[in-house]
Every structure is written in C-alpha cells, then in structure tokens.
C-alpha cells in the first residue's frame, strides 16, 4: 500500500529540504529544465513509494522547483529526475541527488557500493548540545592536529569500541587532551564514494579505496559510513563536536570546494552536471569538457553568484548548525579564479567568506595553491582573517634541517613568523600555519628515512605523489638496523619538531608523527585503506620516548607567550632592548653567509616576567662549538632541550634543567638545543 503523502505547492526558499511543523519543503535550483519529478523511497532506498511530477505553474518560481509534503515516513529517501537541461551530457542523467541534502542514504557501510545515492531528511531533532560553547581560541594559541577519521582509529591497536568512526575519535579524546593539541583538523567528512577508485594494489590484487575523501558528493552531509550506527551520522558528528569542545579542543573541517566527484566528461552524473553544468563548473571554450585546475577532472566555478551562495550556505550550515570552529580550504587558490579560469585581483567569494557575519568567529585557513601552478603563499588574500598553509615554512625548514646550503637566512625568517609573507595588510605571525608534514606527503618519520617516494601499491606505477620532497634518508633508504642511522633519524625528528613548535606562527602536526608513524615511504596514501593508511597505536608504547618529547615540547610552547607572539619582531633599532637577537657561532656576531648552516637566536622574555630562551638549530652534519651570549636578564643558561641526547635527557622540565658552567657549547650535527635563563613559569 502506498504511503499517505499529501502534496502542496511549496516555497522556493530555503533551498534543499526544510521542516515546518509536520511538513517537509523541497526546493531545487535547476537551470534549463523542462520537467522535474521528486521521487520518494523507503528508508533503505530499495523501494520507490511515490513520484511527484512538479508543474511549472504550481511548483516553479524562476529557476527554483519546489514542493511541500506531509505524511512522509521520517527515514524516507528522496531524489529527483529531470528532463531537458544540457543535452550534451552523456549518459542521460538518472536519479539526481539534492546537492544540499543534509543526509545521504546508500553509503552506510564502508566499502559496500551504493546502488543509488539518495537524499535523506534531517533526523537529529532534539539533539542535546548541553549548552555547547565553541572554545574560540585565538590562532596564536592554537596547535592543530590533522587526522583522517577512519584511519585514526581503524587499526586494531586503537582498541576502541567503534573503530574508524566519529565515535572512535571520542574514545581517543583523553589521548588528544594529554598530548596538548588545541584543535583537530579533520580530512573531508562530507559524503564521498570510497569505491570510486578502480586501481588495483599490485601486491594483493585488491581494488583500492578512497580513504581521504577528497571527492565530495554531498557537501552538507556527514559521511554515512563514518557513523557507528546506520543513518545516525548527523547525531554522531554533533556528539563528536560536543565532546571535543568539552575537552577544550576545536574542530576544523577540511572542505573541498575546488572540484566534485563528478569528474570530467567521462565521470558520473550525480547532481551538479544535470542541475547547471555551466553554472557549477568551468568549461572549456568549446564547452565539450571541463577545465581542470584541480587535477581531479573538473573545477568548480566558485565565483559564479549561484555557486558563491551555495558555498556560503554550506559553511554557515557547518558553523551554525554543526558548531564547527573553522575550515581549511583544499586547493583554495581555485576560489580566486573567474569563469574563464583567470586569476581575479579581488575574488568576491574569498572576500564574502571573510566578511560574512555568520562566520565571524570561525577560523579560515587556505591551502594557497592549486594543481595548475598557481602558488599564492603569502598573498592568497589581503584580508587579515585568512590564514594560510605556509608551504615555504615546510620547504625551507626541511631543506635547512637536511643540510642544504644557503638556507640559514630563510630558516631565520620562518622561525620569526615569515614576515616576508604575512606582515603586509595588517596580518600577523598567526596567519602562517606552520607545518612540516600533512596528509599529502611523507610522515615525519618517513621524511628522515626515505630519499624517494615508494608509491607502487597505489597502482599507478609510482607516477603519483610529489617528487620534490626535500627529504633525506639519513644514510640508508627505508628500514635499517644500523644504530648510527637510527640515532641520526631520532635526532632529526626531534630537531624538526623543535623548529615547528617553537617557531612564531600557528603549528600543525600530522596525526601519528608524535610517535613515529610510517607509511613505508608512500607519500600519497590517499587510497591506502589498510595498515599503510591507518595509524598503528602500538607505536605509542614502542616510541614512547618520542611521544614524551612531543608532549613536553607542546606544553613548553603553551607555557610561554614568547612562542605565541601577537606581532612580528620590530626591526633593529626601533626598540631597546631588541626582542630577538641573532648570532652565528660567535656571540654578538651574526653570520648570514652561504656556507653557514647554523642558526642561533635569543628570544627575549616577553612579557618581562618570562625567561630568555637561546635556541640553536643546526643544519650542519658536523659537530660545531657555539659561544653562548649573555642573557638579557643576566641569569645563567640552563639546558632544557638537546635533541642529540637520549631520552629522558633530550627534553626536561625547566625545574630539572642543567645549569651550564661553560661559556661555550658543542652542538652535534643536525641537532637542536634550547637554553633557558630566568624564572621558569609553572603549568
């Protein structure tokens, strides 16, 4: 028997699905369409319950098609069929997914192909936020931890009740809080199709999966298979946000507005192609295929007015309805392109996002490049709200701490907050998101263990992934039993971590780097839904000395404002005494020569009740002797970090720090040393 569903003409706004009392309003933008039908399905999506043929007279306002229904089953699915539209689309569009649906039906079980992608009604009525308040921590006090939801707890060693899910992360909150990070940055959680990849693992013969999720299908919908219970993805994501907020941890979402899962002309037709192909995408001059600035087959037409509205509505939904604290925009430079792919001087979308009143409190982080060579690090936007992934920090630090020549001046600039990139337009050090590793590339452990990528298991003959990694294997490629090589690798990892966490700016860590996670040299593990792509939690015990180092280093950064400056260091001569003092191997002598591979500087305690810090970073393979300067507070130097020492001497609490009797100090090759002079701060 058919469901007793009653229809009404409906309203054009808001777009998508919305509830009013016992009725559900459906509204869909569709350009150039002759006919639109709304199909209602049973909860499991297998049985069609009703079809409603929308008429232009009653159900269309301009280019918006709408209908209101009462009596719908609460867990029903829905989709559209259209007639007309872009006749060049091949094949002919089938079921069309509402791009604004808050829930997707059909992908509840990871790895099980969905017969159809259907929209679902919101089913989170009555969720108790328990007076949730976003932490709203300033960027200068933020430490970001990037993770992928499934890979974070899917490994059996995670020992959680709900591995690979939002709920699994909740079980790891005590660990995150103990580590000391202040924000998690989640790789894409908007609905995607993990089964879209056709490549085979050449070792196992198995079809690979899209683990990372950079291929969005439905931007407003949390991925169904990341929930522990089928159909509960909205509630479970909200529960995760609430739990993280209760622990004082913010949630930043990685969002992908540069391309969609529909790909090029040979890709599937899911929604946007059928609803407004030349509205949503950049097409070539002959309109036969898609411009591909994303490297993924198509490019979203971000600065089209309709697309701008879509993106802003999506961001508001996640910020206001789902309580997230910020967004990291994948390949954000695409948002600066116009309808012909040209780079705009003042891209309206970028400005609108920064000025939108509903987004006023959230963090905005751009990945300021795209896949076609547009590189905008330092000048993605002049608006001070936009922070950026600082690719120059990553590259300059990697090069310096791998022994490359001529990098000392650049390394100093990065440690001081990258004023060359961010001081203009009233921006500050915190606008620089400092990172050494991310999901895309080597892990920190692999960075010091491999000269070359080892991506054969991705099924692309090792062609994928970046070839310019600025890595060094420390003397032996990959796994080794050489104690000399392993000792150097440990030292280099700690030195890199010291540079990252004590530099001015906002640091970001890759999950698992703090306990030596490896991907076996794979620098593009997007399709490795297996032990390569999952985090092995046994390493927290095996490499507990490294985890201890990271935990104490994070705590050190958080204790002292001198590592969290609000402003750039003033130029020499503008203030007395100076707030940063540079030197080479000899006190009171700077050395910016091309052959120098040693960076030494004093951070003068700010405010005045903080101690001075003397930081030494060596990019030289050889041991060097450094003359210690006199602290500005005339207190003796005490050593709190020396990455050449074994644990627990590699990092100690200030109260346990060794007082140095000599006026010189030997620095081991590629080591980092931090000295403190003055009264230590508790906490």
XYZ file of C-alpha atoms in Angstrom:
683
model
C 0.000 0.000 0.000
C 1.313 3.432 -0.930
C 2.169 5.857 1.838
C -0.454 8.515 2.575
C 1.520 11.520 1.466
C -0.181 14.823 0.702
C 1.432 17.439 -1.546
C 1.302 21.253 -1.550
C 2.925 23.770 -3.949
C 5.766 24.533 -1.557
C 8.125 27.505 -1.276
C 11.270 28.447 -3.226
C 13.306 29.223 -0.100
C 15.164 27.889 1.697
C 16.813 25.643 -0.860
C 17.217 21.964 -0.022
C 14.903 20.314 2.491
C 13.404 22.122 5.452
C 10.826 21.306 8.092
C 7.805 23.403 9.022
C 5.643 21.676 11.568
C 4.745 18.290 10.155
C 5.580 19.234 6.592
C 8.788 18.947 4.574
C 9.564 21.538 1.903
C 11.789 20.585 -1.029
C 13.405 23.259 -3.198
C 15.880 22.687 -6.019
C 17.775 25.049 -8.317
C 17.798 23.706 -11.864
C 18.668 25.698 -14.973
C 17.233 24.966 -18.414
C 14.934 22.190 -17.256
C 11.562 21.328 -18.790
C 10.331 18.877 -16.179
C 11.255 17.936 -12.626
C 9.959 14.974 -10.632
C 10.502 14.241 -6.959
C 10.800 10.555 -6.066
C 10.230 9.294 -2.527
C 11.787 5.997 -1.419
C 11.518 3.711 1.562
C 14.127 4.141 4.294
C 16.506 1.555 2.833
C 16.289 3.170 -0.599
C 15.256 -0.055 -2.335
C 11.544 0.613 -2.817
C 10.016 3.618 -4.507
C 6.969 4.911 -2.614
C 5.707 7.872 -4.669
C 6.555 10.074 -7.620
C 5.503 13.716 -7.722
C 5.617 15.440 -11.095
C 6.242 19.120 -10.482
C 4.461 21.565 -12.761
C 5.773 24.979 -13.822
C 2.506 26.635 -12.851
C 2.399 25.422 -9.223
C 5.908 24.240 -8.417
C 8.311 26.600 -10.128
C 9.478 30.071 -9.176
C 12.048 31.327 -11.634
C 14.658 28.577 -11.755
C 13.629 27.062 -8.440
C 11.428 23.963 -8.331
C 9.611 23.320 -5.071
C 7.010 21.150 -3.376
C 5.871 20.609 0.198
C 4.803 17.207 1.519
C 3.123 15.974 4.663
C 2.860 12.407 5.900
C 6.373 11.426 4.880
C 7.995 8.483 6.672
C 10.720 10.013 8.857
C 13.554 7.952 7.392
C 12.500 8.063 3.759
C 14.889 8.822 0.944
C 14.392 11.150 -1.975
C 15.869 12.004 -5.347
C 14.943 13.928 -8.479
C 14.538 13.168 -12.161
C 14.809 15.940 -14.703
C 14.039 16.343 -18.383
C 15.690 18.850 -20.717
C 18.759 20.516 -19.339
C 22.163 20.203 -21.007
C 21.674 17.786 -23.894
C 25.422 17.255 -24.269
C 25.619 15.301 -21.033
C 26.367 11.648 -21.586
C 24.984 9.373 -20.387
C 21.484 10.739 -19.859
C 21.111 11.723 -16.194
C 19.364 9.189 -13.982
C 18.469 9.858 -10.360
C 19.706 13.270 -9.275
C 20.896 13.843 -5.717
C 19.915 17.058 -3.985
C 23.314 18.785 -3.541
C 22.036 20.357 -0.323
C 20.754 17.223 1.334
C 21.821 17.003 4.989
C 21.978 13.207 4.923
C 22.771 10.625 2.266
C 21.173 7.192 2.061
C 23.056 4.453 0.271
C 26.584 4.534 1.666
C 26.063 3.442 5.259
C 28.525 0.546 5.132
C 32.124 1.342 4.209
C 33.227 -0.428 1.057
C 29.752 -1.631 0.062
C 28.797 0.079 -3.216
C 25.641 2.171 -3.156
C 23.059 1.273 -5.803
C 21.784 4.844 -5.728
C 22.758 7.971 -3.824
C 19.572 9.278 -2.225
C 18.964 12.295 -0.079
C 17.674 11.782 3.448
C 15.679 14.009 5.750
C 17.395 15.525 8.790
C 16.895 13.111 11.683
C 18.609 14.839 14.571
C 15.608 16.526 16.195
C 16.153 17.128 19.867
C 19.930 16.731 19.896
C 21.128 17.999 23.245
C 24.101 20.289 22.753
C 24.342 20.621 26.545
C 24.953 24.360 26.346
C 27.868 23.799 23.992
C 30.113 26.805 23.529
C 32.910 26.860 20.938
C 36.298 27.423 22.605
C 37.082 30.343 20.226
C 40.792 30.071 20.930
C 42.903 32.676 19.094
C 45.132 31.339 16.327
C 48.231 32.467 18.192
C 47.375 29.971 20.959
C 46.259 27.184 18.616
C 48.054 23.898 17.942
C 46.399 21.969 15.099
C 46.376 18.172 14.788
C 45.441 16.890 11.318
C 43.749 13.492 11.152
C 41.570 11.332 8.925
C 38.515 9.996 10.750
C 38.568 6.396 9.537
C 42.337 5.935 9.558
C 42.707 7.423 13.037
C 41.064 4.510 14.855
C 40.591 1.760 12.236
C 43.762 -0.157 13.161
C 43.040 -2.985 15.660
C 45.613 -1.469 18.011
C 43.356 1.572 18.502
C 41.319 -0.581 20.912
C 38.105 1.397 20.575
C 34.528 0.125 20.517
C 33.685 1.841 17.245
C 36.819 1.820 15.053
C 37.006 4.143 12.077
C 34.093 6.352 13.123
C 33.231 9.670 14.716
C 32.546 7.746 17.915
C 36.011 6.227 17.744
C 37.588 9.668 17.953
C 35.556 10.427 21.076
C 37.243 7.452 22.735
C 40.644 8.991 21.902
C 39.902 12.422 23.380
C 41.828 11.683 26.609
C 44.878 10.958 24.449
C 44.430 14.190 22.452
C 43.997 16.219 25.597
C 47.073 14.633 27.176
C 49.129 15.404 24.073
C 48.167 19.047 24.435
C 46.837 19.923 20.976
C 44.042 22.508 20.875
C 42.294 21.747 17.568
C 41.704 18.749 15.338
C 41.598 19.278 11.594
C 39.507 16.528 10.017
C 40.169 15.436 6.457
C 36.958 15.670 4.374
C 33.920 14.222 6.114
C 31.295 15.368 3.590
C 29.770 12.383 1.794
C 32.084 10.790 -0.775
C 32.301 7.482 -2.603
C 35.208 5.428 -1.317
C 34.595 2.903 -4.111
C 35.228 5.312 -6.991
C 38.870 4.222 -7.402
C 39.453 1.474 -9.955
C 43.199 0.962 -9.393
C 44.387 -2.368 -8.039
C 47.035 -2.925 -5.404
C 49.731 -4.748 -7.412
C 50.748 -6.800 -4.363
C 47.314 -8.019 -3.305
C 45.247 -7.571 -6.457
C 42.555 -5.849 -4.412
C 40.712 -2.756 -5.601
C 41.866 0.305 -3.698
C 39.608 2.650 -1.749
C 39.436 6.423 -1.461
C 40.444 6.773 2.180
C 40.996 10.529 2.320
C 37.678 11.644 0.814
C 38.793 14.487 -1.458
C 35.934 13.789 -3.858
C 32.716 15.316 -2.486
C 29.257 14.128 -3.468
C 27.073 15.988 -0.945
C 28.628 18.997 0.774
C 26.093 19.356 3.591
C 26.010 15.679 4.584
C 28.400 13.963 7.033
C 29.647 10.718 5.520
C 27.241 7.947 6.450
C 29.836 5.191 6.912
C 31.754 7.260 9.480
C 28.874 6.718 11.899
C 28.822 3.689 14.197
C 25.070 3.231 13.651
C 23.483 3.336 10.173
C 21.725 6.604 9.449
C 22.981 8.364 12.593
C 25.814 10.342 11.026
C 24.370 13.767 11.890
C 23.841 12.960 15.550
C 27.187 11.218 15.888
C 29.100 14.056 14.272
C 27.403 16.538 16.586
C 28.263 14.320 19.531
C 31.908 14.347 18.456
C 31.981 18.141 18.217
C 30.297 18.466 21.602
C 32.731 16.059 23.252
C 35.778 17.767 21.764
C 34.503 21.162 22.881
C 34.016 19.845 26.389
C 37.701 18.907 26.329
C 38.642 22.385 25.097
C 39.500 21.135 21.591
C 38.248 22.898 18.475
C 37.085 21.223 15.252
C 38.329 22.395 11.867
C 36.912 20.800 8.716
C 38.882 20.251 5.532
C 36.443 21.369 2.815
C 36.783 20.730 -0.916
C 35.122 23.446 -2.979
C 37.582 23.163 -5.863
C 36.160 20.052 -7.568
C 33.493 17.359 -7.138
C 33.148 13.601 -7.575
C 31.500 14.082 -10.983
C 34.916 14.363 -12.639
C 35.325 15.159 -16.333
C 33.034 14.366 -19.259
C 33.517 10.650 -18.629
C 32.629 10.919 -14.962
C 29.277 10.148 -13.330
C 26.301 12.499 -13.363
C 25.224 12.832 -9.742
C 23.792 16.340 -9.346
C 25.660 19.464 -10.448
C 26.171 18.449 -14.070
C 22.441 17.959 -14.564
C 21.306 20.938 -12.492
C 23.533 23.588 -14.064
C 26.635 22.283 -15.784
C 27.985 25.695 -16.845
C 26.923 27.296 -13.581
C 28.792 24.924 -11.282
C 31.839 24.130 -13.424
C 34.475 25.854 -15.513
C 34.089 24.501 -19.051
C 36.435 24.974 -21.986
C 35.787 27.336 -24.888
C 34.033 24.667 -26.959
C 32.069 23.560 -23.885
C 32.927 19.960 -24.584
C 34.928 19.248 -21.466
C 35.941 20.686 -18.140
C 38.841 22.943 -17.216
C 40.980 21.002 -14.781
C 42.816 23.316 -12.391
C 42.197 20.826 -9.571
C 43.916 17.846 -11.152
C 40.755 15.842 -10.436
C 38.842 16.199 -13.697
C 36.770 19.319 -13.118
C 36.951 22.729 -11.483
C 34.138 24.345 -9.512
C 33.063 27.755 -10.838
C 33.478 29.243 -7.377
C 32.874 32.886 -8.209
C 29.585 32.390 -10.047
C 26.891 34.090 -7.901
C 24.839 30.900 -7.520
C 27.885 28.863 -6.557
C 29.007 31.548 -4.108
C 25.626 31.333 -2.402
C 25.896 27.556 -2.280
C 29.343 27.638 -0.691
C 28.415 30.305 1.860
C 25.231 28.454 2.826
C 27.279 25.294 3.270
C 29.842 26.997 5.511
C 27.094 28.597 7.606
C 25.413 25.217 8.000
C 28.536 23.567 9.387
C 29.418 26.531 11.584
C 25.980 27.370 12.960
C 24.119 24.067 12.887
C 27.042 21.685 13.449
C 29.117 24.011 15.693
C 32.438 23.556 13.900
C 35.161 26.088 14.660
C 36.907 26.551 11.356
C 37.587 25.445 7.811
C 40.682 24.505 5.858
C 40.017 25.102 2.151
C 41.602 22.491 -0.097
C 43.340 23.974 -3.179
C 41.901 27.322 -2.152
C 43.558 29.222 -5.000
C 40.806 27.886 -7.253
C 38.458 30.152 -5.310
C 40.374 33.104 -6.780
C 39.638 32.132 -10.404
C 36.944 33.633 -12.609
C 34.602 31.992 -15.094
C 37.301 31.563 -17.736
C 39.856 30.313 -15.230
C 41.580 33.688 -14.978
C 43.014 34.798 -11.633
C 40.934 37.608 -10.128
C 42.547 40.503 -8.273
C 39.700 40.683 -5.761
C 37.829 37.374 -5.903
C 34.359 38.014 -4.474
C 33.966 34.606 -2.801
C 37.158 34.966 -0.772
C 36.053 38.405 0.432
C 32.499 37.264 1.162
C 33.646 34.379 3.305
C 35.875 36.664 5.363
C 33.143 39.284 5.809
C 30.146 37.002 6.360
C 28.650 37.862 9.793
C 27.587 34.279 10.454
C 31.183 33.119 10.025
C 32.750 35.930 12.018
C 34.059 33.686 14.784
C 35.419 30.766 12.768
C 38.970 30.096 11.611
C 39.639 30.386 7.885
C 42.681 28.534 6.543
C 43.608 28.453 2.859
C 45.745 25.938 1.065
C 47.034 28.760 -1.163
C 47.803 26.913 -4.384
C 46.096 24.728 -6.967
C 47.130 21.852 -9.215
C 47.922 24.061 -12.218
C 50.832 26.016 -10.814
C 49.003 28.925 -9.179
C 51.005 29.459 -5.973
C 49.731 32.209 -3.674
C 51.543 31.606 -0.378
C 51.667 34.980 1.367
C 49.199 36.685 -0.935
C 46.125 34.477 -1.166
C 44.058 37.293 0.356
C 44.812 40.669 1.896
C 42.052 40.111 4.454
C 43.590 39.561 7.912
C 41.104 36.800 8.753
C 42.619 34.426 6.217
C 45.394 32.171 7.492
C 47.401 30.051 5.065
C 49.206 26.760 4.948
C 52.745 28.109 4.727
C 54.368 25.883 2.132
C 57.544 27.943 2.309
C 57.895 27.134 6.020
C 57.668 23.430 5.181
C 60.179 23.627 2.345
C 62.724 25.943 3.980
C 62.742 24.036 7.278
C 63.038 20.677 5.542
C 65.930 21.909 3.427
C 67.802 23.585 6.293
C 67.478 20.616 8.635
C 68.538 18.204 5.888
C 71.836 20.034 5.498
C 71.148 22.081 2.359
C 73.425 25.063 1.866
C 72.300 28.688 1.710
C 69.132 28.210 3.752
C 70.067 29.889 7.050
C 68.558 33.298 6.245
C 65.324 31.698 5.057
C 65.209 29.483 8.144
C 65.549 32.548 10.368
C 62.680 34.241 8.552
C 60.460 31.202 9.035
C 61.302 30.880 12.745
C 60.462 34.575 13.215
C 56.956 34.191 11.733
C 57.511 34.695 7.975
C 57.198 38.467 7.984
C 58.196 38.485 4.309
C 54.899 36.749 3.576
C 52.470 37.984 6.206
C 53.480 41.356 7.597
C 51.663 43.334 4.913
C 47.942 44.100 5.093
C 47.971 44.069 8.908
C 48.412 40.333 9.117
C 50.287 38.666 11.948
C 52.505 35.646 12.618
C 49.452 33.506 13.408
C 48.277 33.899 9.786
C 51.084 31.474 8.969
C 50.025 27.867 9.515
C 53.425 26.280 10.012
C 53.738 22.628 9.092
C 56.398 20.142 8.126
C 54.131 17.248 7.186
C 50.484 16.773 6.315
C 48.281 14.033 4.911
C 49.762 14.868 1.499
C 53.398 13.732 1.537
C 55.773 11.857 3.815
C 55.122 11.404 7.502
C 57.768 12.953 9.743
C 59.367 9.567 10.326
C 59.480 8.867 6.597
C 60.895 12.327 5.881
C 64.138 11.286 7.594
C 64.038 7.685 6.273
C 63.463 7.966 2.520
C 65.051 9.874 -0.346
C 62.358 8.826 -2.794
C 58.639 8.079 -2.748
C 57.581 4.427 -2.696
C 54.041 4.530 -4.075
C 53.872 1.350 -6.157
C 51.000 -0.025 -4.081
C 48.825 2.864 -5.277
C 48.562 1.072 -8.613
C 49.923 3.978 -10.671
C 53.466 2.683 -11.321
C 54.893 5.171 -8.828
C 53.865 8.128 -11.031
C 51.603 9.702 -8.413
C 52.746 11.825 -5.479
C 55.237 14.670 -5.333
C 58.801 14.038 -6.492
C 60.213 17.078 -4.673
C 60.109 16.058 -1.020
C 63.257 17.760 0.346
C 63.783 14.594 2.348
C 66.946 12.728 3.304
C 67.101 9.122 4.448
C 69.927 9.791 6.952
C 72.221 7.343 5.194
C 70.041 4.343 4.353
C 66.812 4.077 2.347
C 63.915 2.728 4.409
C 64.123 0.139 7.144
C 67.536 -0.460 8.653
C 69.239 -1.960 11.703
C 72.125 0.497 11.607
C 72.332 2.105 15.040
C 74.166 5.078 13.536
C 71.396 5.758 11.025
C 68.606 5.186 13.551
C 70.251 7.523 16.073
C 70.534 10.264 13.469
C 66.903 9.782 12.417
C 65.717 10.149 16.004
C 67.749 13.310 16.417
C 66.441 14.822 13.189
C 62.799 14.094 14.019
C 63.201 15.847 17.357
C 65.043 18.768 15.773
C 62.308 19.206 13.180
C 59.658 19.074 15.911
C 61.544 21.678 17.949
C 61.685 24.053 14.994
C 57.995 23.569 14.242
C 56.682 24.060 17.759
C 58.952 26.913 18.802
C 58.576 28.974 15.614
C 56.327 32.012 15.569
C 53.035 31.230 13.850
C 50.398 28.529 14.230
C 51.822 24.986 14.250
C 50.092 21.985 12.678
C 51.038 18.359 13.367
C 50.152 15.289 11.334
C 48.495 12.617 13.454
C 50.943 9.893 14.403
C 54.082 11.944 13.807
C 54.378 12.325 17.567
C 55.101 8.611 17.925
C 56.959 7.872 14.706
C 54.251 6.637 12.375
C 55.456 5.442 8.948
C 53.710 4.826 5.632
C 56.621 2.813 4.288
C 57.748 5.710 2.124
C 54.353 6.199 0.473
C 53.910 9.953 0.080
C 50.399 9.804 -1.376
C 48.466 7.286 0.712
C 45.047 8.561 -0.378
C 43.958 5.079 -1.451
C 45.583 3.014 1.288
C 42.628 1.881 3.404
C 44.847 -0.629 5.146
C 47.772 -0.818 7.548
C 49.636 1.783 5.467
C 46.922 4.399 5.838
C 45.785 3.517 9.360
C 47.514 4.733 12.496
C 49.278 1.988 14.435
C 48.700 2.815 18.100
C 51.241 0.238 19.251
C 53.835 2.864 18.396
C 52.724 4.956 21.373
C 54.435 2.333 23.510
C 57.253 1.352 21.165
C 58.236 5.013 20.665
C 57.043 6.360 23.995
C 60.242 8.393 24.317
C 59.341 10.334 21.156
C 55.750 10.798 22.359
C 57.108 12.136 25.637
C 59.293 14.585 23.713
C 56.349 15.928 21.695
C 54.100 16.180 24.756
C 56.644 18.167 26.773
C 57.533 20.325 23.766
C 53.872 21.234 23.184
C 53.491 22.065 26.872
C 56.596 24.277 26.713
C 55.158 26.246 23.811
C 51.850 26.718 25.610
C 53.526 27.926 28.818
C 55.326 30.923 27.347
C 53.940 33.845 25.409
C 57.346 34.386 23.802
C 56.470 31.477 21.470
C 52.977 32.841 20.761
C 53.679 36.408 19.719
C 50.791 38.548 18.525
C 53.024 40.755 16.365
C 56.194 40.498 14.330
C 59.549 41.364 15.824
C 60.328 45.063 15.364
C 63.271 45.887 13.084
C 66.634 46.532 14.771
C 66.865 49.950 16.320
C 63.138 50.529 16.736
C 63.070 49.228 20.313
C 65.613 48.857 23.053
C 66.413 46.261 24.034
C 65.721 44.101 20.948
C 63.184 41.307 21.281
C 65.153 38.832 19.178
C 68.942 38.700 18.921
C 70.637 36.725 16.143
C 74.128 35.336 16.140
C 76.339 32.783 14.422
C 78.834 30.526 16.144
C 80.328 33.539 17.918
C 78.476 35.775 20.349
C 77.469 39.222 19.106
C 78.362 38.216 15.531
C 75.647 37.451 13.006
C 76.543 35.091 10.173
C 74.325 35.043 7.096
C 76.962 33.666 4.757
C 76.009 30.977 2.253
C 78.336 28.468 3.877
C 76.890 28.851 7.372
C 74.421 26.127 8.355
C 73.888 27.166 11.972
C 71.046 29.342 13.261
C 71.249 30.789 16.771
C 68.992 33.374 18.360
C 67.866 34.693 21.730
C 64.184 35.252 22.379
C 63.967 37.987 24.983
C 61.374 37.171 27.615
C 58.047 38.814 26.819
C 56.352 39.921 28.968
C 59.254 40.857 31.232
C 58.475 38.155 33.803
C 59.264 35.423 31.283
C 62.764 33.955 30.896
C 65.039 34.389 27.910
C 65.445 31.467 25.531
C 68.506 30.759 23.423
C 67.688 28.464 20.507
C 70.260 26.705 18.353
C 69.285 24.851 15.182
C 71.994 23.066 13.267
C 71.725 22.187 9.611
C 75.336 21.070 9.590
C 76.300 17.398 9.563
C 79.366 18.147 11.655
C 79.627 18.991 15.317
C 80.094 22.715 15.982
C 81.035 24.787 19.010
C 78.847 27.792 19.824
C 79.724 30.680 22.093
C 76.824 31.413 24.413
C 75.589 35.003 24.645
C 74.848 36.735 27.904
C 71.147 36.547 28.739
C 69.463 39.955 28.807
C 68.349 39.245 32.383
C 71.943 38.259 33.326
C 70.791 34.874 34.593
C 72.734 31.668 33.871
C 71.690 29.453 30.982
C 70.093 26.089 31.687
C 69.614 23.399 29.043
C 66.031 22.192 28.577
C 66.288 20.606 25.093
C 69.122 18.832 23.324
C 67.929 16.521 20.583
C 71.302 14.766 20.403
C 70.761 13.294 23.871
C 68.804 10.142 24.562
C 65.518 10.174 26.448
C 64.746 11.420 29.064
C 67.612 13.918 28.735
C 66.519 15.124 25.276
C 63.904 17.337 26.936
C 63.467 18.156 30.621
C 61.230 20.357 32.716
C 62.654 23.759 33.489
C 62.956 22.879 37.171
C 65.182 19.926 36.225
C 67.305 21.783 33.706
C 71.080 21.524 33.913
C 72.920 24.784 34.545
C 75.731 25.323 32.055
C 79.063 26.190 33.591
C 80.918 26.858 30.336
C 80.543 29.842 28.023
C 80.612 27.539 25.005
C 78.533 24.544 23.976
C 79.197 21.753 21.491
C 76.275 21.162 19.125
C 76.002 17.762 17.480
C 75.306 17.569 13.764
C 71.648 18.348 12.834
C 70.725 18.840 16.488
C 68.502 21.413 18.145
C 69.323 22.876 21.542
C 67.177 25.175 23.684
C 68.534 27.008 26.725
C 66.583 28.986 29.312
C 67.716 31.849 31.538
C 65.474 33.237 34.246
C 62.468 32.250 36.288
C 60.526 29.332 34.861
C 56.765 29.538 34.568
C 54.663 26.861 36.214
C 51.864 24.999 34.488
